[in-house]
mmCIF file of C-alpha atoms and ligand atoms in Angstrom:
data_model
loop_
_atom_site.group_PDB
_atom_site.id
_atom_site.type_symbol
_atom_site.label_atom_id
_atom_site.label_comp_id
_atom_site.label_asym_id
_atom_site.label_seq_id
_atom_site.Cartn_x
_atom_site.Cartn_y
_atom_site.Cartn_z
ATOM 1 C CA UNK A 70 -0.063 -0.033 -0.011
ATOM 2 C CA UNK A 71 1.441 3.328 -1.093
ATOM 3 C CA UNK A 72 0.192 6.828 -0.740
ATOM 4 C CA UNK A 73 -0.235 8.907 -3.832
ATOM 5 C CA UNK A 74 -1.354 12.517 -4.432
ATOM 6 C CA UNK A 75 -4.469 12.541 -6.601
ATOM 7 C CA UNK A 76 -5.632 15.828 -8.233
ATOM 8 C CA UNK A 77 -9.361 16.044 -7.030
ATOM 9 C CA UNK A 78 -10.194 19.451 -8.427
ATOM 10 C CA UNK A 79 -9.052 22.075 -10.763
ATOM 11 C CA UNK A 80 -9.994 25.782 -10.825
ATOM 12 C CA UNK A 81 -8.914 28.900 -12.802
ATOM 13 C CA UNK A 82 -9.530 32.634 -12.735
ATOM 14 C CA UNK A 83 -8.658 35.370 -15.223
ATOM 15 C CA UNK A 84 -9.297 39.063 -14.491
ATOM 16 C CA UNK A 85 -12.219 40.597 -16.540
ATOM 17 C CA UNK A 86 -10.180 43.315 -18.319
ATOM 18 C CA UNK A 87 -8.902 41.861 -21.713
ATOM 19 C CA UNK A 88 -6.025 43.502 -23.692
ATOM 20 C CA UNK A 89 -5.924 42.393 -27.254
ATOM 21 C CA UNK A 90 -2.920 42.409 -29.721
ATOM 22 C CA UNK A 91 -4.700 45.262 -31.627
ATOM 23 C CA UNK A 92 -4.985 47.196 -28.269
ATOM 24 C CA UNK A 93 -1.230 46.815 -27.831
ATOM 25 C CA UNK A 94 -0.575 47.972 -31.250
ATOM 26 C CA UNK A 95 -1.877 51.338 -30.490
ATOM 27 C CA UNK A 96 0.806 52.020 -27.698
ATOM 28 C CA UNK A 97 3.939 49.983 -29.094
ATOM 29 C CA UNK A 98 5.329 49.245 -32.598
ATOM 30 C CA UNK A 99 3.725 45.878 -32.974
ATOM 31 C CA UNK A 100 0.868 44.180 -34.894
ATOM 32 C CA UNK A 101 -1.577 41.472 -34.248
ATOM 33 C CA UNK A 102 -0.158 39.387 -37.038
ATOM 34 C CA UNK A 103 3.348 39.531 -35.652
ATOM 35 C CA UNK A 104 2.273 38.467 -32.115
ATOM 36 C CA UNK A 105 0.113 35.613 -33.417
ATOM 37 C CA UNK A 106 2.672 34.426 -35.861
ATOM 38 C CA UNK A 107 5.606 34.566 -33.513
ATOM 39 C CA UNK A 108 3.982 33.532 -30.204
ATOM 40 C CA UNK A 109 0.327 32.088 -30.796
ATOM 41 C CA UNK A 110 -0.992 34.748 -28.367
ATOM 42 C CA UNK A 111 -4.171 36.776 -29.099
ATOM 43 C CA UNK A 112 -4.996 38.477 -25.868
ATOM 44 C CA UNK A 113 -4.239 38.740 -22.277
ATOM 45 C CA UNK A 114 -6.046 39.614 -19.084
ATOM 46 C CA UNK A 115 -5.005 42.505 -16.895
ATOM 47 C CA UNK A 116 -5.716 42.736 -13.116
ATOM 48 C CA UNK A 117 -7.817 45.605 -12.006
ATOM 49 C CA UNK A 118 -6.266 48.452 -9.876
ATOM 50 C CA UNK A 119 -6.159 47.267 -6.269
ATOM 51 C CA UNK A 120 -6.589 43.590 -7.447
ATOM 52 C CA UNK A 121 -3.844 41.610 -5.771
ATOM 53 C CA UNK A 122 -2.195 38.161 -6.599
ATOM 54 C CA UNK A 123 -3.880 36.849 -3.458
ATOM 55 C CA UNK A 124 -7.196 37.804 -4.861
ATOM 56 C CA UNK A 125 -6.525 35.820 -8.027
ATOM 57 C CA UNK A 126 -5.121 32.942 -6.182
ATOM 58 C CA UNK A 127 -8.194 32.719 -3.891
ATOM 59 C CA UNK A 128 -10.713 32.955 -6.782
ATOM 60 C CA UNK A 129 -8.896 30.135 -8.481
ATOM 61 C CA UNK A 130 -8.394 27.964 -5.285
ATOM 62 C CA UNK A 131 -12.250 28.456 -4.394
ATOM 63 C CA UNK A 132 -13.117 26.897 -7.800
ATOM 64 C CA UNK A 133 -10.634 24.074 -7.378
ATOM 65 C CA UNK A 134 -11.901 23.393 -3.886
ATOM 66 C CA UNK A 135 -15.544 23.435 -5.116
ATOM 67 C CA UNK A 136 -14.615 20.965 -7.950
ATOM 68 C CA UNK A 137 -12.896 18.672 -5.427
ATOM 69 C CA UNK A 138 -15.780 18.840 -2.919
ATOM 70 C CA UNK A 139 -13.360 19.849 -0.097
ATOM 71 C CA UNK A 140 -13.864 22.618 2.459
ATOM 72 C CA UNK A 141 -11.354 24.846 4.393
ATOM 73 C CA UNK A 142 -11.339 22.364 7.389
ATOM 74 C CA UNK A 143 -10.091 19.607 4.932
ATOM 75 C CA UNK A 144 -7.060 21.529 3.567
ATOM 76 C CA UNK A 145 -4.002 21.286 5.546
ATOM 77 C CA UNK A 146 -1.249 22.670 3.085
ATOM 78 C CA UNK A 147 -1.127 25.830 0.801
ATOM 79 C CA UNK A 148 1.589 26.230 -1.614
ATOM 80 C CA UNK A 149 1.480 29.325 -3.945
ATOM 81 C CA UNK A 150 3.775 29.650 -6.671
ATOM 82 C CA UNK A 151 4.332 33.248 -7.667
ATOM 83 C CA UNK A 152 6.848 35.735 -8.865
ATOM 84 C CA UNK A 153 4.614 38.639 -8.159
ATOM 85 C CA UNK A 154 3.791 38.296 -4.397
ATOM 86 C CA UNK A 155 1.368 40.878 -2.769
ATOM 87 C CA UNK A 156 4.328 42.133 -0.586
ATOM 88 C CA UNK A 157 8.072 41.087 -0.255
ATOM 89 C CA UNK A 158 7.053 39.289 2.815
ATOM 90 C CA UNK A 159 5.063 37.446 4.409
ATOM 91 C CA UNK A 160 4.435 34.703 1.815
ATOM 92 C CA UNK A 161 1.239 35.594 -0.194
ATOM 93 C CA UNK A 162 0.108 31.982 0.628
ATOM 94 C CA UNK A 163 -0.404 33.032 4.202
ATOM 95 C CA UNK A 164 -2.896 35.727 3.100
ATOM 96 C CA UNK A 165 -4.639 33.147 0.838
ATOM 97 C CA UNK A 166 -4.824 30.677 3.630
ATOM 98 C CA UNK A 167 -6.500 33.345 6.041
ATOM 99 C CA UNK A 168 -8.852 34.636 3.153
ATOM 100 C CA UNK A 169 -10.039 30.986 2.483
ATOM 101 C CA UNK A 170 -10.567 30.245 6.241
ATOM 102 C CA UNK A 171 -7.864 27.595 6.376
ATOM 103 C CA UNK A 172 -6.646 27.146 9.970
ATOM 104 C CA UNK A 173 -4.245 24.092 9.839
ATOM 105 C CA UNK A 174 -0.958 23.148 8.189
ATOM 106 C CA UNK A 175 1.693 25.019 6.475
ATOM 107 C CA UNK A 176 1.343 27.864 3.836
ATOM 108 C CA UNK A 177 4.295 29.162 1.866
ATOM 109 C CA UNK A 178 5.258 30.573 -1.493
ATOM 110 C CA UNK A 179 7.525 28.982 -4.025
ATOM 111 C CA UNK A 180 9.460 31.136 -6.517
ATOM 112 C CA UNK A 181 10.485 29.285 -9.652
ATOM 113 C CA UNK A 182 9.208 31.762 -12.071
ATOM 114 C CA UNK A 183 7.470 29.928 -14.970
ATOM 115 C CA UNK A 184 8.409 26.518 -13.451
ATOM 116 C CA UNK A 185 6.759 27.527 -10.111
ATOM 117 C CA UNK A 186 3.585 25.220 -10.428
ATOM 118 C CA UNK A 187 5.568 22.200 -11.087
ATOM 119 C CA UNK A 188 7.927 22.980 -8.137
ATOM 120 C CA UNK A 189 4.884 23.632 -6.002
ATOM 121 C CA UNK A 190 3.264 20.441 -7.178
ATOM 122 C CA UNK A 191 6.319 18.503 -6.475
ATOM 123 C CA UNK A 192 6.665 19.775 -2.957
ATOM 124 C CA UNK A 193 3.068 19.208 -2.179
ATOM 125 C CA UNK A 194 3.405 15.660 -3.520
ATOM 126 C CA UNK A 195 6.561 14.879 -1.424
ATOM 127 C CA UNK A 196 4.850 16.254 1.674
ATOM 128 C CA UNK A 197 1.689 14.149 1.060
ATOM 129 C CA UNK A 198 3.842 10.943 0.377
ATOM 130 C CA UNK A 199 5.678 11.631 3.609
ATOM 131 C CA UNK A 200 2.464 11.870 5.488
ATOM 132 C CA UNK A 201 2.944 15.663 6.356
ATOM 133 C CA UNK A 202 -0.084 16.727 4.747
ATOM 134 C CA UNK A 203 -3.372 14.959 3.538
ATOM 135 C CA UNK A 204 -5.077 17.694 1.280
ATOM 136 C CA UNK A 205 -3.042 20.322 -0.402
ATOM 137 C CA UNK A 206 -4.020 23.394 -2.374
ATOM 138 C CA UNK A 207 -1.330 23.975 -4.939
ATOM 139 C CA UNK A 208 -1.892 27.359 -6.841
ATOM 140 C CA UNK A 209 -0.048 29.454 -9.331
ATOM 141 C CA UNK A 210 -1.077 33.139 -9.424
ATOM 142 C CA UNK A 211 0.649 36.179 -11.200
ATOM 143 C CA UNK A 212 0.132 39.708 -11.986
ATOM 144 C CA UNK A 213 2.859 40.218 -14.474
ATOM 145 C CA UNK A 214 1.161 43.396 -15.713
ATOM 146 C CA UNK A 215 2.965 45.115 -12.769
ATOM 147 C CA UNK A 216 6.345 44.014 -13.625
ATOM 148 C CA UNK A 217 6.436 44.547 -17.322
ATOM 149 C CA UNK A 218 8.178 47.430 -19.094
ATOM 150 C CA UNK A 219 5.155 48.560 -21.379
ATOM 151 C CA UNK A 220 7.615 50.224 -23.805
ATOM 152 C CA UNK A 221 9.498 46.985 -24.361
ATOM 153 C CA UNK A 222 7.816 45.153 -27.353
ATOM 154 C CA UNK A 223 10.104 42.260 -26.831
ATOM 155 C CA UNK A 224 8.561 41.180 -23.486
ATOM 156 C CA UNK A 225 5.252 43.062 -22.906
ATOM 157 C CA UNK A 226 3.334 41.205 -25.588
ATOM 158 C CA UNK A 227 4.110 37.990 -24.145
ATOM 159 C CA UNK A 228 2.747 37.974 -20.519
ATOM 160 C CA UNK A 229 -0.575 38.192 -18.855
ATOM 161 C CA UNK A 230 -2.286 38.015 -15.390
ATOM 162 C CA UNK A 231 -4.173 34.984 -14.050
ATOM 163 C CA UNK A 232 -4.360 32.139 -11.638
ATOM 164 C CA UNK A 233 -4.971 28.365 -11.481
ATOM 165 C CA UNK A 234 -5.206 25.916 -8.765
ATOM 166 C CA UNK A 235 -5.506 22.206 -8.046
ATOM 167 C CA UNK A 236 -6.567 20.293 -4.977
ATOM 168 C CA UNK A 237 -4.259 17.363 -4.178
ATOM 169 C CA UNK A 238 -5.463 14.640 -1.852
ATOM 170 C CA UNK A 239 -3.610 11.831 -0.292
ATOM 171 C CA UNK A 240 -5.108 8.496 -1.348
ATOM 172 C CA UNK A 241 -3.968 5.029 -0.642
ATOM 173 C CA UNK A 242 -3.254 2.702 -3.614
ATOM 174 C CA UNK A 243 -2.600 -0.922 -4.057
ATOM 175 C CA UNK A 244 0.450 -0.048 -6.388
ATOM 176 C CA UNK A 245 -1.314 -1.211 -9.449
ATOM 177 C CA UNK A 246 -0.098 0.489 -12.660
ATOM 178 C CA UNK A 247 -3.142 2.389 -13.466
ATOM 179 C CA UNK A 248 -3.939 3.851 -10.120
ATOM 180 C CA UNK A 249 -4.653 7.548 -10.281
ATOM 181 C CA UNK A 250 -2.117 10.124 -8.895
ATOM 182 C CA UNK A 251 1.133 11.505 -9.403
ATOM 183 C CA UNK A 252 3.592 8.976 -10.530
ATOM 184 C CA UNK A 253 6.865 10.949 -10.538
ATOM 185 C CA UNK A 254 8.404 14.369 -10.697
ATOM 186 C CA UNK A 255 11.694 15.879 -11.676
ATOM 187 C CA UNK A 256 13.068 19.297 -10.995
ATOM 188 C CA UNK A 257 16.109 21.106 -12.118
ATOM 189 C CA UNK A 258 17.942 24.493 -12.326
ATOM 190 C CA UNK A 259 20.911 26.038 -14.059
ATOM 191 C CA UNK A 260 21.708 29.276 -12.367
ATOM 192 C CA UNK A 261 24.357 30.221 -14.902
ATOM 193 C CA UNK A 262 21.559 31.592 -16.976
ATOM 194 C CA UNK A 263 20.267 33.902 -14.244
ATOM 195 C CA UNK A 264 20.691 37.007 -16.568
ATOM 196 C CA UNK A 265 18.885 35.466 -19.391
ATOM 197 C CA UNK A 266 15.556 36.013 -17.979
ATOM 198 C CA UNK A 267 15.233 38.277 -14.823
ATOM 199 C CA UNK A 268 13.625 41.243 -13.247
ATOM 200 C CA UNK A 269 15.992 44.136 -13.021
ATOM 201 C CA UNK A 270 14.733 45.115 -9.455
ATOM 202 C CA UNK A 271 14.155 43.652 -6.051
ATOM 203 C CA UNK A 272 14.369 44.487 -2.385
ATOM 204 C CA UNK A 273 18.091 43.932 -2.150
ATOM 205 C CA UNK A 274 18.990 45.715 -5.455
ATOM 206 C CA UNK A 275 17.089 48.589 -6.515
ATOM 207 C CA UNK A 276 14.285 48.608 -3.599
ATOM 208 C CA UNK A 277 11.696 48.643 -6.546
ATOM 209 C CA UNK A 278 9.941 45.723 -7.987
ATOM 210 C CA UNK A 279 11.702 46.194 -11.451
ATOM 211 C CA UNK A 280 10.798 44.918 -14.964
ATOM 212 C CA UNK A 281 11.121 41.565 -16.824
ATOM 213 C CA UNK A 282 14.377 41.511 -18.954
ATOM 214 C CA UNK A 283 14.834 38.769 -21.380
ATOM 215 C CA UNK A 284 17.169 37.232 -24.054
ATOM 216 C CA UNK A 285 14.259 35.688 -26.113
ATOM 217 C CA UNK A 286 16.035 33.439 -28.324
ATOM 218 C CA UNK A 287 18.306 32.038 -25.557
ATOM 219 C CA UNK A 288 15.106 31.241 -23.404
ATOM 220 C CA UNK A 289 13.467 29.743 -26.407
ATOM 221 C CA UNK A 290 16.299 27.240 -27.293
ATOM 222 C CA UNK A 291 16.700 26.027 -23.529
ATOM 223 C CA UNK A 292 12.812 25.864 -23.106
ATOM 224 C CA UNK A 293 12.473 23.213 -26.037
ATOM 225 C CA UNK A 294 15.397 21.292 -24.834
ATOM 226 C CA UNK A 295 14.449 21.059 -21.038
ATOM 227 C CA UNK A 296 10.822 20.739 -21.441
ATOM 228 C CA UNK A 297 11.018 17.743 -23.809
ATOM 229 C CA UNK A 298 14.036 15.926 -22.364
ATOM 230 C CA UNK A 299 12.526 15.979 -18.773
ATOM 231 C CA UNK A 300 9.351 14.271 -20.055
ATOM 232 C CA UNK A 301 11.439 11.787 -21.890
ATOM 233 C CA UNK A 302 13.465 11.043 -18.767
ATOM 234 C CA UNK A 303 10.411 10.603 -16.549
ATOM 235 C CA UNK A 304 8.659 8.248 -19.032
ATOM 236 C CA UNK A 305 11.938 6.143 -19.539
ATOM 237 C CA UNK A 306 12.267 5.779 -15.624
ATOM 238 C CA UNK A 307 8.854 4.228 -15.572
ATOM 239 C CA UNK A 308 9.499 2.019 -18.406
ATOM 240 C CA UNK A 309 7.124 3.992 -20.663
ATOM 241 C CA UNK A 310 7.445 5.692 -24.004
ATOM 242 C CA UNK A 311 5.832 8.786 -25.663
ATOM 243 C CA UNK A 312 3.215 6.562 -27.249
ATOM 244 C CA UNK A 313 1.908 5.848 -23.783
ATOM 245 C CA UNK A 314 1.202 9.556 -23.021
ATOM 246 C CA UNK A 315 -2.345 10.604 -23.475
ATOM 247 C CA UNK A 316 -1.818 14.318 -22.790
ATOM 248 C CA UNK A 317 0.926 16.687 -22.690
ATOM 249 C CA UNK A 318 0.203 20.037 -20.604
ATOM 250 C CA UNK A 319 3.245 22.334 -21.242
ATOM 251 C CA UNK A 320 3.883 25.543 -19.913
ATOM 252 C CA UNK A 321 2.294 28.250 -22.123
ATOM 253 C CA UNK A 322 4.838 30.597 -23.301
ATOM 254 C CA UNK A 323 5.003 30.510 -27.003
ATOM 255 C CA UNK A 324 3.161 28.191 -29.551
ATOM 256 C CA UNK A 325 6.392 27.639 -31.395
ATOM 257 C CA UNK A 326 8.117 26.188 -28.126
ATOM 258 C CA UNK A 327 4.953 24.057 -27.504
ATOM 259 C CA UNK A 328 4.932 22.637 -31.093
ATOM 260 C CA UNK A 329 8.753 21.962 -31.002
ATOM 261 C CA UNK A 330 8.323 20.173 -27.700
ATOM 262 C CA UNK A 331 5.284 18.225 -29.115
ATOM 263 C CA UNK A 332 7.527 17.238 -32.192
ATOM 264 C CA UNK A 333 10.304 15.957 -29.988
ATOM 265 C CA UNK A 334 7.983 13.787 -28.019
ATOM 266 C CA UNK A 335 6.269 12.596 -31.260
ATOM 267 C CA UNK A 336 2.885 13.692 -30.239
ATOM 268 C CA UNK A 337 0.055 14.741 -32.456
ATOM 269 C CA UNK A 338 -1.247 18.197 -31.907
ATOM 270 C CA UNK A 339 -4.510 16.892 -30.435
ATOM 271 C CA UNK A 340 -2.579 15.574 -27.447
ATOM 272 C CA UNK A 341 -1.010 18.800 -26.572
ATOM 273 C CA UNK A 342 -3.083 21.138 -24.558
ATOM 274 C CA UNK A 343 -2.813 24.772 -25.687
ATOM 275 C CA UNK A 344 -4.678 27.578 -23.965
ATOM 276 C CA UNK A 345 -2.070 30.353 -24.600
ATOM 277 C CA UNK A 346 -4.104 32.170 -27.102
ATOM 278 C CA UNK A 347 -6.603 33.329 -24.573
ATOM 279 C CA UNK A 348 -4.242 34.276 -21.573
ATOM 280 C CA UNK A 349 -0.641 34.559 -23.008
ATOM 281 C CA UNK A 350 2.121 33.622 -20.742
ATOM 282 C CA UNK A 351 0.924 33.823 -17.024
ATOM 283 C CA UNK A 352 4.035 32.289 -15.592
ATOM 284 C CA UNK A 353 3.376 29.901 -12.730
ATOM 285 C CA UNK A 354 -0.371 30.064 -13.626
ATOM 286 C CA UNK A 355 -0.279 28.518 -17.201
ATOM 287 C CA UNK A 356 -0.236 24.759 -16.447
ATOM 288 C CA UNK A 357 -3.323 24.778 -14.037
ATOM 289 C CA UNK A 358 -5.002 27.404 -16.534
ATOM 290 C CA UNK A 359 -4.315 24.861 -19.362
ATOM 291 C CA UNK A 360 -5.553 21.929 -17.194
ATOM 292 C CA UNK A 361 -8.745 23.753 -16.417
ATOM 293 C CA UNK A 362 -9.351 24.369 -20.004
ATOM 294 C CA UNK A 363 -8.934 20.655 -20.745
ATOM 295 C CA UNK A 364 -11.365 19.789 -17.894
ATOM 296 C CA UNK A 365 -13.897 22.162 -19.347
ATOM 297 C CA UNK A 366 -13.567 20.393 -22.695
ATOM 298 C CA UNK A 367 -13.860 16.985 -20.796
ATOM 299 C CA UNK A 368 -10.624 15.861 -22.429
ATOM 300 C CA UNK A 369 -9.103 13.807 -19.502
ATOM 301 C CA UNK A 370 -10.523 10.406 -18.899
ATOM 302 C CA UNK A 371 -9.738 8.237 -15.828
ATOM 303 C CA UNK A 372 -6.662 6.338 -16.530
ATOM 304 C CA UNK A 373 -5.077 8.683 -18.889
ATOM 305 C CA UNK A 374 -1.360 9.274 -18.599
ATOM 306 C CA UNK A 375 -0.552 12.992 -18.528
ATOM 307 C CA UNK A 376 2.763 14.851 -18.657
ATOM 308 C CA UNK A 377 3.247 18.384 -17.213
ATOM 309 C CA UNK A 378 6.430 20.310 -18.192
ATOM 310 C CA UNK A 379 7.789 23.884 -17.709
ATOM 311 C CA UNK A 380 10.751 25.908 -17.789
ATOM 312 C CA UNK A 381 11.355 29.413 -16.509
ATOM 313 C CA UNK A 382 13.761 32.113 -15.149
ATOM 314 C CA UNK A 383 16.831 30.835 -13.300
ATOM 315 C CA UNK A 384 16.822 28.895 -15.382
ATOM 316 C CA UNK A 385 14.556 26.424 -13.614
ATOM 317 C CA UNK A 386 12.742 23.463 -15.225
ATOM 318 C CA UNK A 387 10.504 20.708 -14.035
ATOM 319 C CA UNK A 388 8.181 17.945 -15.264
ATOM 320 C CA UNK A 389 5.671 15.635 -13.646
ATOM 321 C CA UNK A 390 3.831 12.624 -14.850
ATOM 322 C CA UNK A 391 0.566 11.505 -13.611
ATOM 323 C CA UNK A 392 -2.501 9.222 -13.995
ATOM 324 C CA UNK A 393 -5.743 10.871 -14.263
HETATM 325 N N1 COA B 481 6.245 43.191 -32.460
HETATM 326 C C1 COA B 481 6.832 43.361 -33.596
HETATM 327 N N2 COA B 481 8.209 43.201 -33.791
HETATM 328 C C2 COA B 481 8.805 42.735 -32.844
HETATM 329 C C3 COA B 481 8.263 42.341 -31.696
HETATM 330 C C4 COA B 481 6.941 42.853 -31.456
HETATM 331 N N3 COA B 481 6.203 42.640 -30.239
HETATM 332 N N4 COA B 481 9.198 41.972 -30.838
HETATM 333 C C5 COA B 481 10.262 41.873 -31.290
HETATM 334 N N5 COA B 481 10.056 42.238 -32.602
HETATM 335 C C6 COA B 481 11.001 42.435 -33.800
HETATM 336 C C7 COA B 481 12.619 42.592 -33.459
HETATM 337 O O1 COA B 481 12.865 43.739 -33.016
HETATM 338 C C8 COA B 481 13.248 41.994 -34.512
HETATM 339 O O2 COA B 481 13.310 43.043 -35.503
HETATM 340 P P1 COA B 481 14.673 43.276 -36.418
HETATM 341 O O3 COA B 481 14.784 42.090 -37.143
HETATM 342 O O4 COA B 481 14.390 44.590 -37.144
HETATM 343 O O5 COA B 481 15.706 43.376 -35.386
HETATM 344 C C9 COA B 481 12.334 40.913 -35.191
HETATM 345 O O6 COA B 481 11.032 41.090 -34.533
HETATM 346 C C10 COA B 481 12.812 39.557 -34.731
HETATM 347 O O7 COA B 481 13.042 39.602 -33.366
HETATM 348 P P2 COA B 481 13.508 38.260 -32.630
HETATM 349 O O8 COA B 481 13.814 38.549 -31.165
HETATM 350 O O9 COA B 481 14.652 37.667 -33.466
HETATM 351 O O10 COA B 481 12.142 37.299 -32.715
HETATM 352 P P3 COA B 481 11.928 35.963 -32.359
HETATM 353 O O11 COA B 481 11.377 35.073 -33.455
HETATM 354 O O12 COA B 481 13.253 35.290 -31.556
HETATM 355 O O13 COA B 481 10.788 36.133 -31.370
HETATM 356 C C11 COA B 481 10.144 36.054 -29.033
HETATM 357 C C12 COA B 481 10.804 36.695 -30.103
HETATM 358 C C13 COA B 481 10.347 36.806 -27.745
HETATM 359 C C14 COA B 481 8.815 35.949 -29.405
HETATM 360 C C15 COA B 481 10.965 34.556 -28.896
HETATM 361 O O14 COA B 481 12.261 34.748 -28.872
HETATM 362 C C16 COA B 481 10.492 33.900 -27.698
HETATM 363 O O15 COA B 481 9.153 33.515 -27.493
HETATM 364 N N6 COA B 481 11.224 33.452 -26.830
HETATM 365 C C17 COA B 481 10.938 32.871 -25.623
HETATM 366 C C18 COA B 481 10.412 33.729 -24.691
HETATM 367 C C19 COA B 481 9.633 33.100 -23.689
HETATM 368 O O16 COA B 481 8.774 32.179 -23.894
HETATM 369 N N7 COA B 481 9.964 33.603 -22.284
HETATM 370 C C20 COA B 481 9.274 32.966 -21.154
HETATM 371 C C21 COA B 481 9.753 31.736 -20.991
HETATM 372 S S1 COA B 481 9.250 31.194 -19.477
#
């Protein structure tokens, strides 16, 4: 008998204000055509003035809890992946915990930029397997619109605001192959690329939040490599191949990255979940946002093998393999 972490609910939230590519072309030198062709993005959502990352996180978490049929009393772990916390400290997860009325267990943030959700999921899975938690809220929530240089067309067109969440529950399995839950996870980092994708501010440097700076081509190349090789590694370790994979939920940064990862894994387009067009790159929130879209389309069936994979600033990278 083994304890596995099973995703019992998924939820998402996008702020109501929508900023289209055409809207952006009125303020910077860009076009809808360029953005769509080079990235696959059509629009992004922008948080309202006064709306905080914790607000987005709570909205997504409430929906995930409702879908999972759990209440605040059931939850004993809150992990929030974010690059845009409400304040430098405390962890925004503690505010989310309080707003949701959760009173037991740990609450903390994880900072792994666009890999944040996979890092958070891994941490929650490890704590559940060790018996340190029984019901975890794992959230990715971001307000990138507040750390973008809106005059830099190379970055500001790529990102958006949003949140996604899952409820992970500890369930006992009999070790049979097709049992539900997270099978394995793998995380990595290569800090030599710190300057390839970073924010030029922070409490210890400028004392301001700063803006996203990026070497797009460098990020692109490493994203394709890490996102595909991590999934291949996880499959191999389980004695599985890419033909066993029913779905891939990749980090939603650029359709060309996603397509190249799909090609390397020899997956047909229908098996790769893409929600990027609607919300752009919402960093740690993209994977649960894409999962939520797949749930709404009723794509995942019990027993399906699903791969999650992401790469972000740091560089950080991570992947997970799970059985639905
Ligand atoms: N609108 C119009 N033109 C733009 C533009 C925009 N928003 N942004 C850049 N350009 C221009 C460039 O200035 C350049 O013009 P030039 O040839 O006159 O110098 C031209 O388009 C090509 O730019 P380049 O940077 O070579 O384009 P690219 O094909 O590499 O695409 C990215 C740029 C940013 C879309 C791409 O590199 C990318 O997506 N990288 C990964 C970024 C990412 O996903 N980051 C987050 C990962 S977690």
